[in-house]
Amino acid sequence: MNKFKVFGVLAVVLVFSLVLAGCGDRTATVDDDYKLVLRLSHVFNPAEQLSKSMDLVAERIYERTNGAIEIQTFPQAQLPAYKEGVEQVVRGANFISVEDPSFIGDYVPDMKALYAPMMYESFEEYTTLTQTDLVKDMIARAEESGIKILTLDYIYGFRNIITREPVRTPADLSGKQIRVPGTDLYINTLNNMGAIANPLPWGETLSAVQQGVVDGLEGSEFTNIGNRVYETGATHVGLSRHILGTCGVYINIDVWNGIPENYRNIIEEEFLKGAVEGTQILSDNHAAVVAELESHGVQFHEVDGAAFRARLAPMYAETAGMTPGVFEAVFAELDAMRQ
Ligand code: X3X
């Protein structure tokens, strides 16, 4: 074989091996000097799945970017959380806020329709809805307020009524102070259900229940087991499933656009993957969590769902800033899924 053919073969082998190396290595290959530290804040207990998911996603992003993107996670509102956490994002901090969509309602009012009470019958209905053009339009509008929504699909379970005495009907809630997170959506939901909504940060909630400042709270079985809520004496769970507890992941749009594209792709991929994995773990573990709660004396009670739904009817009227017909549009998407 003459030397030109030898060189030709070698060149093909070299190009082929370079291509293979590129495909095989899914870590980033951009400027090695680039480094960004982001602080991620949420209110969840380290024992809760959502907290574990955030830690795992941060670890995977660090590995896949060879340390260029370092996400430091801060559970239990160690950093600004709730409304203040979202404000950090809007102000352009190197910060990721993980909160439910009702906290984005201040910037995109239509998000309140996504997080309204008694909308969903399953986790899947919600994660299907978030992929519709209707919600993608809401996500695009959030960017006009400076908020890049990486995903809306983190789920921490259906929120139920957790009290010292059984609650089955709106009348059972009459005069009862029930702790809620501090957005109008939660406050209006519990007031319409018949309670006196008392907004408190999670960090003050368990002591408020223990000391009788409030008569109970509302939360999922995963919140219950992860925070040992049953130790407060609130061992009765009314299965209202009035709100599906979900969280989005929010970063400032300019901070986001300043990250090299292939790091952005890795970040988005890993947060989406973490949401799917975390939701599956919740679905797989729910029965075991219920059994464990029952072993701690927790009693579950069916509720008069129709009575609560009737009381919540006023919640499906658009309020200031919401697009006329947005609730009808959400219900139409859900009805289509249920055909
Ligand atoms: O913004 C995220 C949720 O709305 C937080 O809900 P909250 O304050 O009832 O906390 C849920 C618990 O699971 C926290 O451990």
Short mmCIF file of C-alpha atoms and ligand atoms in Angstrom, two decimals:
data_model
loop_
_atom_site.label_atom_id
_atom_site.label_comp_id
_atom_site.label_asym_id
_atom_site.label_seq_id
_atom_site.Cartn_x
_atom_site.Cartn_y
_atom_site.Cartn_z
CA MET A 1 0.00 0.00 0.00
CA ASN A 2 1.59 3.35 -1.04
CA LYS A 3 2.20 6.05 1.58
CA PHE A 4 -0.70 8.22 0.40
CA LYS A 5 -3.11 5.37 1.08
CA VAL A 6 -1.51 4.81 4.54
CA PHE A 7 -1.96 8.49 5.41
CA GLY A 8 -5.53 8.36 4.11
CA VAL A 9 -6.38 5.40 6.31
CA LEU A 10 -4.74 7.02 9.35
CA ALA A 11 -6.63 10.28 8.71
CA VAL A 12 -9.96 8.42 8.60
CA VAL A 13 -9.11 6.55 11.81
CA LEU A 14 -8.09 9.82 13.53
CA VAL A 15 -11.23 11.69 12.47
CA PHE A 16 -13.41 8.73 13.44
CA SER A 17 -11.83 8.45 16.88
CA LEU A 18 -12.22 12.23 17.47
CA VAL A 19 -15.88 12.02 16.51
CA LEU A 20 -16.42 9.03 18.81
CA ALA A 21 -14.63 10.79 21.66
CA GLY A 22 -16.90 13.81 21.18
CA CYS A 23 -20.09 11.71 21.16
CA GLY A 24 -19.03 9.52 24.05
CA ASP A 25 -18.08 12.37 26.38
CA ARG A 26 -21.33 14.03 27.49
CA THR A 27 -19.52 16.47 29.76
CA ALA A 28 -19.15 20.03 28.61
CA THR A 29 -16.26 21.11 26.42
CA VAL A 30 -16.44 24.91 26.68
CA ASP A 31 -13.98 27.41 28.10
CA ASP A 32 -12.27 25.67 31.03
CA ASP A 33 -11.97 28.97 32.93
CA TYR A 34 -15.76 29.46 33.16
CA LYS A 35 -17.13 28.92 36.68
CA LEU A 36 -20.50 29.86 38.16
CA VAL A 37 -21.75 29.30 41.71
CA LEU A 38 -25.53 29.36 42.11
CA ARG A 39 -27.31 29.21 45.47
CA LEU A 40 -30.52 27.17 45.40
CA SER A 41 -33.09 27.88 48.11
CA HIS A 42 -36.17 25.91 49.15
CA VAL A 43 -38.21 25.29 52.30
CA PHE A 44 -38.25 21.49 52.32
CA ASN A 45 -36.82 19.23 55.00
CA PRO A 46 -33.66 17.31 53.95
CA ALA A 47 -35.68 14.14 54.65
CA GLU A 48 -38.20 15.05 51.94
CA GLN A 49 -37.87 13.73 48.39
CA LEU A 50 -37.89 17.19 46.85
CA SER A 51 -34.86 18.14 48.93
CA LYS A 52 -33.07 14.91 47.98
CA SER A 53 -33.87 15.52 44.32
CA MET A 54 -32.36 19.00 44.43
CA ASP A 55 -29.15 17.68 45.98
CA LEU A 56 -28.88 14.89 43.39
CA VAL A 57 -29.50 17.25 40.46
CA ALA A 58 -26.88 19.71 41.75
CA GLU A 59 -24.35 16.87 42.09
CA ARG A 60 -25.03 15.58 38.56
CA ILE A 61 -24.71 19.07 37.05
CA TYR A 62 -21.40 19.63 38.85
CA GLU A 63 -20.04 16.32 37.53
CA ARG A 64 -21.25 16.79 33.95
CA THR A 65 -19.82 20.32 33.77
CA ASN A 66 -16.51 19.31 35.35
CA GLY A 67 -17.22 21.68 38.25
CA ALA A 68 -17.97 24.71 36.09
CA ILE A 69 -21.55 24.96 37.38
CA GLU A 70 -21.68 24.61 41.19
CA ILE A 71 -25.21 24.69 42.63
CA GLN A 72 -25.13 24.98 46.43
CA THR A 73 -28.46 23.78 47.90
CA PHE A 74 -29.96 25.41 51.03
CA PRO A 75 -33.02 23.57 52.48
CA GLN A 76 -35.51 24.75 55.13
CA ALA A 77 -35.43 28.42 54.12
CA GLN A 78 -31.81 28.93 55.26
CA LEU A 79 -31.71 31.53 52.46
CA PRO A 80 -34.58 33.76 51.27
CA ALA A 81 -37.54 31.53 50.35
CA TYR A 82 -41.18 31.82 49.28
CA LYS A 83 -41.92 35.32 47.93
CA GLU A 84 -38.49 36.63 49.02
CA GLY A 85 -36.75 33.80 47.19
CA VAL A 86 -38.52 34.60 43.93
CA GLU A 87 -37.63 38.29 44.47
CA GLN A 88 -33.94 37.30 44.63
CA VAL A 89 -34.38 35.72 41.18
CA VAL A 90 -36.15 38.80 39.77
CA ARG A 91 -33.38 41.06 41.14
CA GLY A 92 -30.74 39.08 39.21
CA ALA A 93 -28.94 37.26 42.01
CA ASN A 94 -26.94 34.10 41.23
CA PHE A 95 -29.81 32.28 42.84
CA ILE A 96 -32.29 29.50 42.11
CA SER A 97 -35.69 29.59 43.82
CA VAL A 98 -37.74 26.40 44.16
CA GLU A 99 -41.31 27.31 45.07
CA ASP A 100 -44.83 26.44 44.01
CA PRO A 101 -46.31 28.29 41.02
CA SER A 102 -48.60 30.39 43.24
CA PHE A 103 -45.50 32.44 44.10
CA ILE A 104 -45.07 33.20 40.38
CA GLY A 105 -48.67 34.39 40.33
CA ASP A 106 -47.44 37.83 41.43
CA TYR A 107 -45.65 38.12 38.06
CA VAL A 108 -47.81 35.95 35.79
CA PRO A 109 -51.33 36.02 37.32
CA ASP A 110 -52.47 33.18 35.04
CA MET A 111 -50.16 30.85 36.99
CA LYS A 112 -52.80 30.97 39.75
CA ALA A 113 -55.07 29.00 37.39
CA LEU A 114 -52.37 26.32 37.13
CA TYR A 115 -52.23 26.01 40.93
CA ALA A 116 -55.92 26.42 41.77
CA PRO A 117 -57.63 24.04 44.23
CA MET A 118 -59.17 20.68 43.33
CA MET A 119 -57.94 20.77 39.72
CA TYR A 120 -56.06 17.47 39.38
CA GLU A 121 -56.94 13.83 39.92
CA SER A 122 -53.37 12.61 39.45
CA PHE A 123 -49.74 13.72 39.23
CA GLU A 124 -49.81 12.85 35.52
CA GLU A 125 -52.63 15.30 34.75
CA TYR A 126 -50.49 18.13 36.11
CA THR A 127 -47.27 17.10 34.34
CA THR A 128 -49.26 16.71 31.09
CA LEU A 129 -50.82 20.16 31.51
CA THR A 130 -47.43 21.83 32.05
CA GLN A 131 -46.40 20.63 28.57
CA THR A 132 -49.34 22.32 26.82
CA ASP A 133 -49.02 25.51 24.76
CA LEU A 134 -51.30 27.16 27.33
CA VAL A 135 -48.70 26.72 30.07
CA LYS A 136 -45.73 27.25 27.75
CA ASP A 137 -47.22 30.69 27.05
CA MET A 138 -47.34 31.38 30.80
CA ILE A 139 -43.70 30.28 31.05
CA ALA A 140 -42.74 32.66 28.22
CA ARG A 141 -44.52 35.53 29.98
CA ALA A 142 -42.55 34.85 33.17
CA GLU A 143 -39.38 35.70 31.24
CA GLU A 144 -40.77 39.20 30.63
CA SER A 145 -40.58 39.59 34.43
CA GLY A 146 -37.02 38.28 34.45
CA ILE A 147 -37.86 34.72 35.53
CA LYS A 148 -36.61 31.73 33.55
CA ILE A 149 -38.67 28.69 34.55
CA LEU A 150 -36.49 25.59 34.13
CA THR A 151 -39.36 23.26 34.99
CA LEU A 152 -42.71 23.29 36.86
CA ASP A 153 -42.79 19.53 37.38
CA TYR A 154 -41.47 18.90 40.88
CA ILE A 155 -44.28 17.35 42.95
CA TYR A 156 -44.50 16.81 46.72
CA GLY A 157 -47.98 15.32 46.93
CA PHE A 158 -51.64 16.23 47.35
CA ARG A 159 -52.16 18.56 50.30
CA ASN A 160 -54.70 17.35 52.88
CA ILE A 161 -56.07 18.82 56.12
CA ILE A 162 -53.94 17.81 59.15
CA THR A 163 -55.59 18.53 62.52
CA ARG A 164 -55.99 17.31 66.13
CA GLU A 165 -59.65 16.44 65.49
CA PRO A 166 -61.11 14.75 62.37
CA VAL A 167 -62.18 17.09 59.53
CA ARG A 168 -64.61 15.66 56.98
CA THR A 169 -66.84 18.60 56.01
CA PRO A 170 -66.61 22.40 55.67
CA ALA A 171 -68.56 22.65 58.94
CA ASP A 172 -65.75 20.72 60.70
CA LEU A 173 -63.38 23.53 59.67
CA SER A 174 -65.61 26.29 61.02
CA GLY A 175 -63.68 28.51 63.45
CA LYS A 176 -60.51 26.45 63.00
CA GLN A 177 -57.23 28.29 62.36
CA ILE A 178 -55.35 26.36 59.67
CA ARG A 179 -51.77 27.28 58.76
CA VAL A 180 -51.07 27.90 55.09
CA PRO A 181 -48.12 29.23 53.04
CA GLY A 182 -48.39 32.99 52.52
CA THR A 183 -50.00 33.45 49.13
CA ASP A 184 -53.54 34.62 48.39
CA LEU A 185 -54.22 31.35 46.63
CA TYR A 186 -53.67 29.27 49.78
CA ILE A 187 -55.37 31.82 52.03
CA ASN A 188 -58.45 32.07 49.81
CA THR A 189 -58.59 28.28 49.36
CA LEU A 190 -58.69 27.49 53.08
CA ASN A 191 -61.05 30.37 53.86
CA ASN A 192 -63.45 29.18 51.15
CA MET A 193 -63.19 25.62 52.51
CA GLY A 194 -64.55 26.93 55.82
CA ALA A 195 -61.39 27.49 57.88
CA ILE A 196 -59.61 30.60 59.09
CA ALA A 197 -56.42 30.58 57.01
CA ASN A 198 -53.37 31.59 59.04
CA PRO A 199 -50.30 32.24 56.82
CA LEU A 200 -47.01 31.21 58.47
CA PRO A 201 -43.61 30.22 57.10
CA TRP A 202 -42.97 26.50 57.40
CA GLY A 203 -40.26 27.12 60.01
CA GLU A 204 -42.86 28.43 62.50
CA THR A 205 -45.58 25.95 61.64
CA LEU A 206 -44.91 22.89 63.80
CA SER A 207 -44.40 24.93 66.98
CA ALA A 208 -47.58 26.89 66.21
CA VAL A 209 -49.51 23.62 65.96
CA GLN A 210 -47.86 22.19 69.11
CA GLN A 211 -48.63 25.34 71.13
CA GLY A 212 -52.20 25.57 69.85
CA VAL A 213 -51.61 28.87 68.06
CA VAL A 214 -53.24 27.15 65.09
CA ASP A 215 -55.60 24.16 65.10
CA GLY A 216 -53.78 22.45 62.26
CA LEU A 217 -52.17 22.78 58.88
CA GLU A 218 -52.51 21.34 55.43
CA GLY A 219 -49.88 19.28 53.69
CA SER A 220 -49.10 16.04 51.92
CA GLU A 221 -48.23 12.67 53.46
CA PHE A 222 -44.65 13.32 52.32
CA THR A 223 -44.61 16.62 54.21
CA ASN A 224 -46.14 14.82 57.20
CA ILE A 225 -43.58 12.00 57.34
CA GLY A 226 -40.62 14.18 56.32
CA ASN A 227 -41.25 16.69 59.13
CA ARG A 228 -42.77 14.27 61.66
CA VAL A 229 -45.86 16.45 61.80
CA TYR A 230 -47.68 13.69 63.73
CA GLU A 231 -45.46 14.48 66.77
CA THR A 232 -47.32 17.79 67.18
CA GLY A 233 -50.49 15.93 68.13
CA ALA A 234 -52.15 16.68 64.78
CA THR A 235 -52.79 13.05 63.87
CA HIS A 236 -56.02 13.30 61.88
CA VAL A 237 -55.77 13.70 58.08
CA GLY A 238 -58.87 14.78 56.14
CA LEU A 239 -58.26 13.55 52.58
CA SER A 240 -59.36 16.75 50.84
CA ARG A 241 -56.55 16.66 48.26
CA HIS A 242 -57.43 20.32 47.84
CA ILE A 243 -54.14 21.39 46.24
CA LEU A 244 -51.53 19.33 44.39
CA GLY A 245 -48.23 20.44 45.94
CA THR A 246 -45.83 21.17 43.12
CA CYS A 247 -42.72 23.29 42.68
CA GLY A 248 -41.02 25.05 39.83
CA VAL A 249 -37.33 25.86 39.50
CA TYR A 250 -36.68 29.54 38.79
CA ILE A 251 -33.51 31.44 37.77
CA ASN A 252 -33.00 35.01 36.57
CA ILE A 253 -33.29 35.19 32.78
CA ASP A 254 -30.11 37.30 32.36
CA VAL A 255 -28.11 35.03 34.66
CA TRP A 256 -29.45 32.10 32.61
CA ASN A 257 -28.57 33.64 29.24
CA GLY A 258 -25.08 34.40 30.53
CA ILE A 259 -24.35 30.68 30.99
CA PRO A 260 -22.65 28.98 28.00
CA GLU A 261 -25.25 27.12 25.93
CA ASN A 262 -24.05 23.59 26.47
CA TYR A 263 -23.94 24.14 30.23
CA ARG A 264 -27.51 25.45 29.96
CA ASN A 265 -28.51 22.27 28.13
CA ILE A 266 -26.97 20.13 30.88
CA ILE A 267 -28.67 22.16 33.64
CA GLU A 268 -32.09 21.95 31.96
CA GLU A 269 -31.69 18.22 31.19
CA GLU A 270 -30.78 17.37 34.77
CA PHE A 271 -33.56 19.40 36.42
CA LEU A 272 -36.13 17.83 34.08
CA LYS A 273 -34.73 14.35 34.76
CA GLY A 274 -34.75 14.99 38.51
CA ALA A 275 -38.44 15.97 38.39
CA VAL A 276 -39.46 12.79 36.55
CA GLU A 277 -37.40 10.58 38.87
CA GLY A 278 -38.62 12.32 42.03
CA THR A 279 -42.29 12.07 41.04
CA GLN A 280 -41.91 8.36 40.30
CA ILE A 281 -40.34 7.80 43.72
CA LEU A 282 -43.32 9.57 45.37
CA SER A 283 -45.79 7.41 43.43
CA ASP A 284 -43.90 4.23 44.29
CA ASN A 285 -43.57 5.12 48.00
CA HIS A 286 -46.98 6.62 48.84
CA ALA A 287 -48.55 3.42 50.21
CA ALA A 288 -45.52 2.74 52.41
CA VAL A 289 -45.56 6.33 53.71
CA VAL A 290 -49.26 6.04 54.60
CA ALA A 291 -48.55 2.79 56.47
CA GLU A 292 -45.66 4.39 58.34
CA LEU A 293 -47.83 7.37 59.31
CA GLU A 294 -50.53 4.98 60.56
CA SER A 295 -47.89 3.23 62.67
CA HIS A 296 -47.38 6.62 64.37
CA GLY A 297 -51.11 6.89 65.13
CA VAL A 298 -52.16 8.97 62.15
CA GLN A 299 -55.78 8.36 61.08
CA PHE A 300 -57.02 9.11 57.55
CA HIS A 301 -60.58 10.26 56.91
CA GLU A 302 -62.53 10.52 53.65
CA VAL A 303 -64.11 13.96 53.24
CA ASP A 304 -67.25 15.35 51.60
CA GLY A 305 -65.45 16.32 48.41
CA ALA A 306 -68.61 17.68 46.73
CA ALA A 307 -69.26 20.03 49.63
CA PHE A 308 -65.69 21.36 49.53
CA ARG A 309 -65.78 21.69 45.73
CA ALA A 310 -69.02 23.71 46.00
CA ARG A 311 -67.37 26.00 48.54
CA LEU A 312 -64.37 26.50 46.24
CA ALA A 313 -66.42 27.52 43.16
CA PRO A 314 -65.57 31.27 43.61
CA MET A 315 -61.89 30.37 43.16
CA TYR A 316 -62.40 29.69 39.43
CA ALA A 317 -63.24 33.30 38.52
CA GLU A 318 -60.37 35.23 37.00
CA THR A 319 -58.92 37.87 39.33
CA ALA A 320 -56.92 41.02 38.54
CA GLY A 321 -54.42 40.55 35.72
CA MET A 322 -55.64 37.08 34.73
CA THR A 323 -56.56 36.35 31.10
CA PRO A 324 -60.36 36.12 30.70
CA GLY A 325 -61.20 32.45 30.09
CA VAL A 326 -57.93 31.04 31.42
CA PHE A 327 -59.75 28.74 33.84
CA GLU A 328 -61.97 27.46 31.01
CA ALA A 329 -58.83 26.81 28.98
CA VAL A 330 -57.23 24.84 31.82
CA PHE A 331 -60.40 22.82 32.42
CA ALA A 332 -60.66 22.11 28.67
CA GLU A 333 -57.14 20.66 28.68
CA LEU A 334 -57.97 18.51 31.71
CA ASP A 335 -61.29 17.35 30.21
CA ALA A 336 -59.45 16.34 27.03
CA MET A 337 -57.05 14.19 29.10
CA ARG A 338 -59.99 12.46 30.80
CA GLN A 339 -61.78 11.49 27.53
O1 X3X B 1 -43.44 26.92 47.85
C1 X3X B 1 -43.31 25.60 48.17
C2 X3X B 1 -44.50 25.10 48.96
O2 X3X B 1 -45.62 25.91 48.82
C3 X3X B 1 -44.11 25.04 50.42
O3 X3X B 1 -45.23 24.56 51.14
P1 X3X B 1 -45.12 24.61 52.71
O4 X3X B 1 -44.66 25.95 53.19
O5 X3X B 1 -46.42 24.09 53.24
O6 X3X B 1 -43.94 23.57 53.00
C4 X3X B 1 -44.10 22.25 52.58
C5 X3X B 1 -43.29 21.34 53.49
O7 X3X B 1 -43.17 20.09 52.84
C6 X3X B 1 -41.90 21.91 53.79
O8 X3X B 1 -41.14 20.92 54.48
#
